[in-house]
mmCIF file of C-alpha atoms in Angstrom:
data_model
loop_
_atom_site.group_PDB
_atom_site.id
_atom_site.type_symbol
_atom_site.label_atom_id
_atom_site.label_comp_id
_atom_site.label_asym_id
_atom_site.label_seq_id
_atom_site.Cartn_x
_atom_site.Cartn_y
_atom_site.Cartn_z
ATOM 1 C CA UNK X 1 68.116 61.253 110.545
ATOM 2 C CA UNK X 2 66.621 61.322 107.021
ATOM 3 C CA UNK X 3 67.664 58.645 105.131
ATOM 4 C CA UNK X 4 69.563 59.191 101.759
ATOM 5 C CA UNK X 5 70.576 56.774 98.979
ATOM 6 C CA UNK X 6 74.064 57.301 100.123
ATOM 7 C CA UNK X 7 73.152 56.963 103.855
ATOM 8 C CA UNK X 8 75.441 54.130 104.929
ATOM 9 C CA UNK X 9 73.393 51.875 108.014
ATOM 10 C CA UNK X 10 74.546 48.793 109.542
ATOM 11 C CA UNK X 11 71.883 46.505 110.956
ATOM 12 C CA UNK X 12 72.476 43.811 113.751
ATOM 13 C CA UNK X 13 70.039 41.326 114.966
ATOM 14 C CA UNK X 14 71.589 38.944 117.570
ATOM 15 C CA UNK X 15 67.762 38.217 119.313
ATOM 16 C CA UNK X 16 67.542 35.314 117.063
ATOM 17 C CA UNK X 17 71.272 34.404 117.054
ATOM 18 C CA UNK X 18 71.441 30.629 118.502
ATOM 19 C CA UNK X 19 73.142 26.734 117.881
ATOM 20 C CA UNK X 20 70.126 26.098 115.222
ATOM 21 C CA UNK X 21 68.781 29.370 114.626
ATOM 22 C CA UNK X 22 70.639 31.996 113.125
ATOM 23 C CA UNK X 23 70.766 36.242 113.168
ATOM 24 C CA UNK X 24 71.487 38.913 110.929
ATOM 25 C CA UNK X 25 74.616 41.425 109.897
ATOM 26 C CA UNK X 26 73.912 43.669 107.098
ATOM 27 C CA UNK X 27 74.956 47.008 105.728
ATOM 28 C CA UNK X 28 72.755 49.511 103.491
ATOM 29 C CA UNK X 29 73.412 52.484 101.426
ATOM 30 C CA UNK X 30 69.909 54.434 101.132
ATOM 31 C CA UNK X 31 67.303 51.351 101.537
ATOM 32 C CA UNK X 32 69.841 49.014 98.636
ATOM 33 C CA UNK X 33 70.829 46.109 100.796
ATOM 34 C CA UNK X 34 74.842 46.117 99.866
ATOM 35 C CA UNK X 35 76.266 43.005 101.802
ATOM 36 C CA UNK X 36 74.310 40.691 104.231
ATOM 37 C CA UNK X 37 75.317 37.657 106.236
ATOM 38 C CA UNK X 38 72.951 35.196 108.633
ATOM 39 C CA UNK X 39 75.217 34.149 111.364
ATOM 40 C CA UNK X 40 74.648 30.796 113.194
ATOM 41 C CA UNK X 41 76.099 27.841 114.841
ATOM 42 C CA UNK X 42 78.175 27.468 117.928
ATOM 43 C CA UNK X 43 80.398 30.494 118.725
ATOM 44 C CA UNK X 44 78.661 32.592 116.301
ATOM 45 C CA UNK X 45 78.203 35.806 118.325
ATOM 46 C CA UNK X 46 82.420 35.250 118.263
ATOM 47 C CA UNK X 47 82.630 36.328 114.243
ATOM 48 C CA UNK X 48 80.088 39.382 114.624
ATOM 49 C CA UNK X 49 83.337 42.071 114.640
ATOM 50 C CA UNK X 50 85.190 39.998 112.122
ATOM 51 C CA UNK X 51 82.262 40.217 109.761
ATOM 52 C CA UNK X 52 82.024 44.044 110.367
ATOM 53 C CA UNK X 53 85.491 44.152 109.386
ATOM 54 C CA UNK X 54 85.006 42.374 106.475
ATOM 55 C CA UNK X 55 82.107 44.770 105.498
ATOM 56 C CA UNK X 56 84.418 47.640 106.462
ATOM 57 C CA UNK X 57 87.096 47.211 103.813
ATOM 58 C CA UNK X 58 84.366 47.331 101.134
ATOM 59 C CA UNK X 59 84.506 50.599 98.665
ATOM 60 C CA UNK X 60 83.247 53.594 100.313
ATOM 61 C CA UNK X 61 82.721 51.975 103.932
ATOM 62 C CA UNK X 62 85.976 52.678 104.990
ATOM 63 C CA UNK X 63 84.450 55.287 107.162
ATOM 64 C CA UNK X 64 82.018 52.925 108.922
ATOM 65 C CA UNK X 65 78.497 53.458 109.002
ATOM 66 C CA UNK X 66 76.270 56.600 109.681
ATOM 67 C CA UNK X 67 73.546 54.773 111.202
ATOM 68 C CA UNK X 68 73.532 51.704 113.497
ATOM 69 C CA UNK X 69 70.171 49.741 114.183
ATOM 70 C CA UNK X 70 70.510 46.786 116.046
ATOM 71 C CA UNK X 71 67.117 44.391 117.975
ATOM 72 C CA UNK X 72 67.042 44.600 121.543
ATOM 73 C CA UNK X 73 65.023 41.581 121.895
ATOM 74 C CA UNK X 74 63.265 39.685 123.511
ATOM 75 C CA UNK X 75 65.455 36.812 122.587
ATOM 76 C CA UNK X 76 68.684 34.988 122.833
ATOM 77 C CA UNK X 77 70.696 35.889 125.959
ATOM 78 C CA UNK X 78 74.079 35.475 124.377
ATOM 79 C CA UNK X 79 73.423 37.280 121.268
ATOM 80 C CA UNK X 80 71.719 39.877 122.525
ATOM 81 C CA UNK X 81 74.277 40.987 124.787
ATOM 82 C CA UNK X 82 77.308 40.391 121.919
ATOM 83 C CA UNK X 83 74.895 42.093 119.295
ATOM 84 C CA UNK X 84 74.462 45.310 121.802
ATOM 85 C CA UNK X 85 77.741 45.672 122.765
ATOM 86 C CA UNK X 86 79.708 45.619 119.377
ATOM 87 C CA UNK X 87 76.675 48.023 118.184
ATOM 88 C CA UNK X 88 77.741 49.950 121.100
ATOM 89 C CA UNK X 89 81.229 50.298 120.746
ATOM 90 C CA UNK X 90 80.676 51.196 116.714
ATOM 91 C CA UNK X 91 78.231 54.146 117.234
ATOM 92 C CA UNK X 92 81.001 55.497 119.895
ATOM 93 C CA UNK X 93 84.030 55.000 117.394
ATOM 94 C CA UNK X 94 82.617 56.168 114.367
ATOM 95 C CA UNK X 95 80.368 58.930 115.886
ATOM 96 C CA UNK X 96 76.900 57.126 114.133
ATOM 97 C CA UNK X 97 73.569 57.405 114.751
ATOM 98 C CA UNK X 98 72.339 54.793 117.580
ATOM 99 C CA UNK X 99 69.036 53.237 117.488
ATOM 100 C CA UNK X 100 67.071 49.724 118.599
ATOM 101 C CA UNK X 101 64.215 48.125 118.179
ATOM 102 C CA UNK X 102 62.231 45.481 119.015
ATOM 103 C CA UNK X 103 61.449 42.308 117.102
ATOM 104 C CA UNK X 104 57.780 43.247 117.269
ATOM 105 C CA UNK X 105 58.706 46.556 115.969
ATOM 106 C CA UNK X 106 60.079 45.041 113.137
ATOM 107 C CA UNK X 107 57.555 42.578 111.498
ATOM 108 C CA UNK X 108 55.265 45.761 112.383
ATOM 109 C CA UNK X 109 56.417 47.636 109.690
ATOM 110 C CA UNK X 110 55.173 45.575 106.651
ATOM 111 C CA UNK X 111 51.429 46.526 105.772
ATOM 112 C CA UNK X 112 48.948 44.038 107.159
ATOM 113 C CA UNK X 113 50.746 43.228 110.054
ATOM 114 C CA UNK X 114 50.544 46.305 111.932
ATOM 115 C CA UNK X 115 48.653 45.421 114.827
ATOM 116 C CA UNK X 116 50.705 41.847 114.913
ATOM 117 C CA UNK X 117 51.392 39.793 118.145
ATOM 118 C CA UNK X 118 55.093 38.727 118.331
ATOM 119 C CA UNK X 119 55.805 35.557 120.094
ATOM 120 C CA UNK X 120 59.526 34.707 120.766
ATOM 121 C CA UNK X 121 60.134 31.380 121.530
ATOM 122 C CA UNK X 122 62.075 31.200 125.424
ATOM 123 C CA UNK X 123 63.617 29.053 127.710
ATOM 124 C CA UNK X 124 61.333 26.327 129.340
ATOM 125 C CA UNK X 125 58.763 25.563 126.694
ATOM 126 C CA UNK X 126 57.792 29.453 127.805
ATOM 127 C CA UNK X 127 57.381 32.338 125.411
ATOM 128 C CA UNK X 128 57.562 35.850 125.413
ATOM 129 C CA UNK X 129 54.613 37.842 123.764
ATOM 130 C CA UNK X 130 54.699 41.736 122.271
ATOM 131 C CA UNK X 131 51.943 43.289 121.718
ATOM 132 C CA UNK X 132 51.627 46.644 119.320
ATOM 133 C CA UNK X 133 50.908 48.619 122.369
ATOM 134 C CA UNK X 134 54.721 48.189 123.801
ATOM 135 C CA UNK X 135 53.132 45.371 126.518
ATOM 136 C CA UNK X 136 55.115 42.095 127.525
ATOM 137 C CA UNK X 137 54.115 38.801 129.067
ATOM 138 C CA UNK X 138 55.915 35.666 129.226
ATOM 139 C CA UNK X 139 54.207 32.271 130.238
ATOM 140 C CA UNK X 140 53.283 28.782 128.721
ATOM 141 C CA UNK X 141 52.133 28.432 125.285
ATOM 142 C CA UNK X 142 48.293 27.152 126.415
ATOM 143 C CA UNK X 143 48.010 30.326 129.371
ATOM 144 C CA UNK X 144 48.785 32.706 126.134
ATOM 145 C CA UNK X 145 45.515 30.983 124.220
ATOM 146 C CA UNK X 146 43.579 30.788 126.675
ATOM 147 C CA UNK X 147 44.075 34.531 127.702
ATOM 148 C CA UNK X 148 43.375 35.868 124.024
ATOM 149 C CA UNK X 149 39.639 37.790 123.887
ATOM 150 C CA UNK X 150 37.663 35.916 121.407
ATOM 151 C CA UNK X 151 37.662 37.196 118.315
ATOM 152 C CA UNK X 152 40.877 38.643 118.345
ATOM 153 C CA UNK X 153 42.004 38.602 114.982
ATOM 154 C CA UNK X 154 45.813 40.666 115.101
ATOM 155 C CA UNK X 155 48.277 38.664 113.016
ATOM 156 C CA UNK X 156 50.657 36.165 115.022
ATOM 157 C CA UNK X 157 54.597 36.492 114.223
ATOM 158 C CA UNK X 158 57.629 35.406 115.333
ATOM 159 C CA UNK X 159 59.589 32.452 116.694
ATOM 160 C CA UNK X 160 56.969 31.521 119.004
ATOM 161 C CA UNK X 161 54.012 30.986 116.853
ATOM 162 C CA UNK X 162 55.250 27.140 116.405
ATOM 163 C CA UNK X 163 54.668 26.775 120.016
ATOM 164 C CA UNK X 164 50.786 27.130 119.829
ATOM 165 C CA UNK X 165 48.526 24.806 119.303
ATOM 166 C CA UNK X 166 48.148 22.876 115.680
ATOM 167 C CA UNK X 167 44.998 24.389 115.170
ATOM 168 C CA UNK X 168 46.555 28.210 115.072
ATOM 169 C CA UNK X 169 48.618 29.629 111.959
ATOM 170 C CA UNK X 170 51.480 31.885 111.590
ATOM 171 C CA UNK X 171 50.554 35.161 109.618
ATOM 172 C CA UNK X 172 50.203 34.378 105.645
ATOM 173 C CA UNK X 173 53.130 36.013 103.605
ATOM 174 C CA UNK X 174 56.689 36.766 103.713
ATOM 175 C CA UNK X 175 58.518 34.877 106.182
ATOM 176 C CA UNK X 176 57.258 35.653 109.443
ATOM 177 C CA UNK X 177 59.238 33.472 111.831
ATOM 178 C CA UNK X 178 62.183 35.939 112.270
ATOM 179 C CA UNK X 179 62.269 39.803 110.828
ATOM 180 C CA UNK X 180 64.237 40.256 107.408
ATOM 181 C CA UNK X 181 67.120 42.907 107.413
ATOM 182 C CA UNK X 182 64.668 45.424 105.363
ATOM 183 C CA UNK X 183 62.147 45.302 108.356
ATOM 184 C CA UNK X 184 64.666 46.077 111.243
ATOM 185 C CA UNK X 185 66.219 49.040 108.814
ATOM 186 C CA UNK X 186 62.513 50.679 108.360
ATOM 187 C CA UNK X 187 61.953 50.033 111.990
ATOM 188 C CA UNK X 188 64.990 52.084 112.939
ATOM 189 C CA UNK X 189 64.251 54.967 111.015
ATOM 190 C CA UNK X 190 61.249 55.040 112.661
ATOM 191 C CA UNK X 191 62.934 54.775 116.265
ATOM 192 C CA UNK X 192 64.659 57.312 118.875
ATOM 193 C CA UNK X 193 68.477 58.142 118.967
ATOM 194 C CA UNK X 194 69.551 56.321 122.141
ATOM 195 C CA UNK X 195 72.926 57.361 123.998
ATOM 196 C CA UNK X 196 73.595 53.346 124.520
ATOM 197 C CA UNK X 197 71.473 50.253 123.690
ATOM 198 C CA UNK X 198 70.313 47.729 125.895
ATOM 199 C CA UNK X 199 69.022 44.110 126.088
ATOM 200 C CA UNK X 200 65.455 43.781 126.265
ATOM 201 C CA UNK X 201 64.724 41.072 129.001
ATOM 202 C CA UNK X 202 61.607 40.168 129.856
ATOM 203 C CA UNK X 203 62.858 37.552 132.326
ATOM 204 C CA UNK X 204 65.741 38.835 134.651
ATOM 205 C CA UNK X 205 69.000 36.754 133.193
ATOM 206 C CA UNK X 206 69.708 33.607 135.648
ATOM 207 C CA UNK X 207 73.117 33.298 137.906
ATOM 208 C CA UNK X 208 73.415 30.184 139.854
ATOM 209 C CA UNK X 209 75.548 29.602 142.357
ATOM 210 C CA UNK X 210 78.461 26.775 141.248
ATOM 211 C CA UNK X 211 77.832 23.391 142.739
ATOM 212 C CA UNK X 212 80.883 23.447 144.809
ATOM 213 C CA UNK X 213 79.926 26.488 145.906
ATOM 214 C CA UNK X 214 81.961 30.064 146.081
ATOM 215 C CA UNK X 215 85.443 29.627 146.782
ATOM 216 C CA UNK X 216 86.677 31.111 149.781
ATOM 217 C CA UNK X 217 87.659 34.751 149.431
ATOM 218 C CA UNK X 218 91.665 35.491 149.597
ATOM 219 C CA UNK X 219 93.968 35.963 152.316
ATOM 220 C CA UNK X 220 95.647 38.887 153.168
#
């Protein structure tokens, strides 16, 4: 859609929503930021609707938003899937615009870091790494270094870049660690309609079985 100064967008990043790390609600008119709240803590991905609510009763949003862009990871499990399915359920009930995006996608937008490596940090002292070419790998920290080409000089990003050895630095300038609301709005308008958004996994989400076991199915 081309973007107005009265387009109204709502902008959802669960991938970084966690107990000590937190994610992002916003809502824009045009590019103007006009209400933003980082979510975090325990039962955060719980307050997401309430605080769309909230944003909902404001002057001239009483008709929700025209445009919905929301991160599909990689990243947190639990707010990815809360994030996705409450951006899900707007873009049905309003009739909005439905778009998502990838962290990488995001921190890709500002000028310099075009080309950047995102790292997430995962499960397992593992991470997860995006390159600009839409590839994926997850392993340990020291298999990512030592697979790099020397001389590889694209900008690292992300949640992940902590994980690396002392000796390698996170990407000079603006915060770099998770993607500012700004980013993941310009990324969207760069991005596809979609019908319906899904998580981005780049490990297959774990079920295990309980340790008593199944319970036996009913009778009759």
């Amino acid at each position: 859609m081309a973007l107005t100064a009265d387009t109204r967008s709502l902008v959802l990043n669960g991938a970084t929503l966690g107990p000590s790390s937190a994610g992002d609600l916003a809502i824009f008119e045009g590019r103007r930021c006009v209400a933003h709240v980082a979510i975090e803590g325990l039962g955060a991905t719980a307050s997401l609707a309430a605080r769309c609510r909230d944003f909902f009763s404001l002057p001239g949003w009483q008709q929700g938003p025209e445009l919905i862009v929301a991160v599909l990871g990689p990243g947190s499990f639990t707010g990815l899937r809360a994030s996705l399915a409450l951006a899900n359920g707007l873009a049905s009930g309003f009739g909005a615009q439905l778009r998502g995006v990838t962290t990488g996608a995001c921190f890709r937008t500002r000028p310099g870091l075009e080309n950047a490596i995102c790292l997430t940090q995962a499960r397992r002292d593992r991470l997860f790494a995006e390159w600009a070419d839409g590839s994926f790998w997850a392993g340990a920290p020291e298999a990512f270094l030592s697979g790099q080409s020397e001389g590889e000089d694209a900008p690292l990003v992300g949640s992940g870049v902590d994980m690396l050895a002392r000796d390698v630095s996170p990407s000079a300038g603006p915060e770099t660690s998770r993607p500012d609301i700004h980013m993941i709005l310009e990324a969207g308008l760069l991005a596809a309609n979609s019908a319906m958004l899904e998580p981005l996994y780049i490990d297959a989400p774990e079920a295990k079985l309980p340790a008593r076991g199944l319970r036996p199915a009913p009778r009759g």
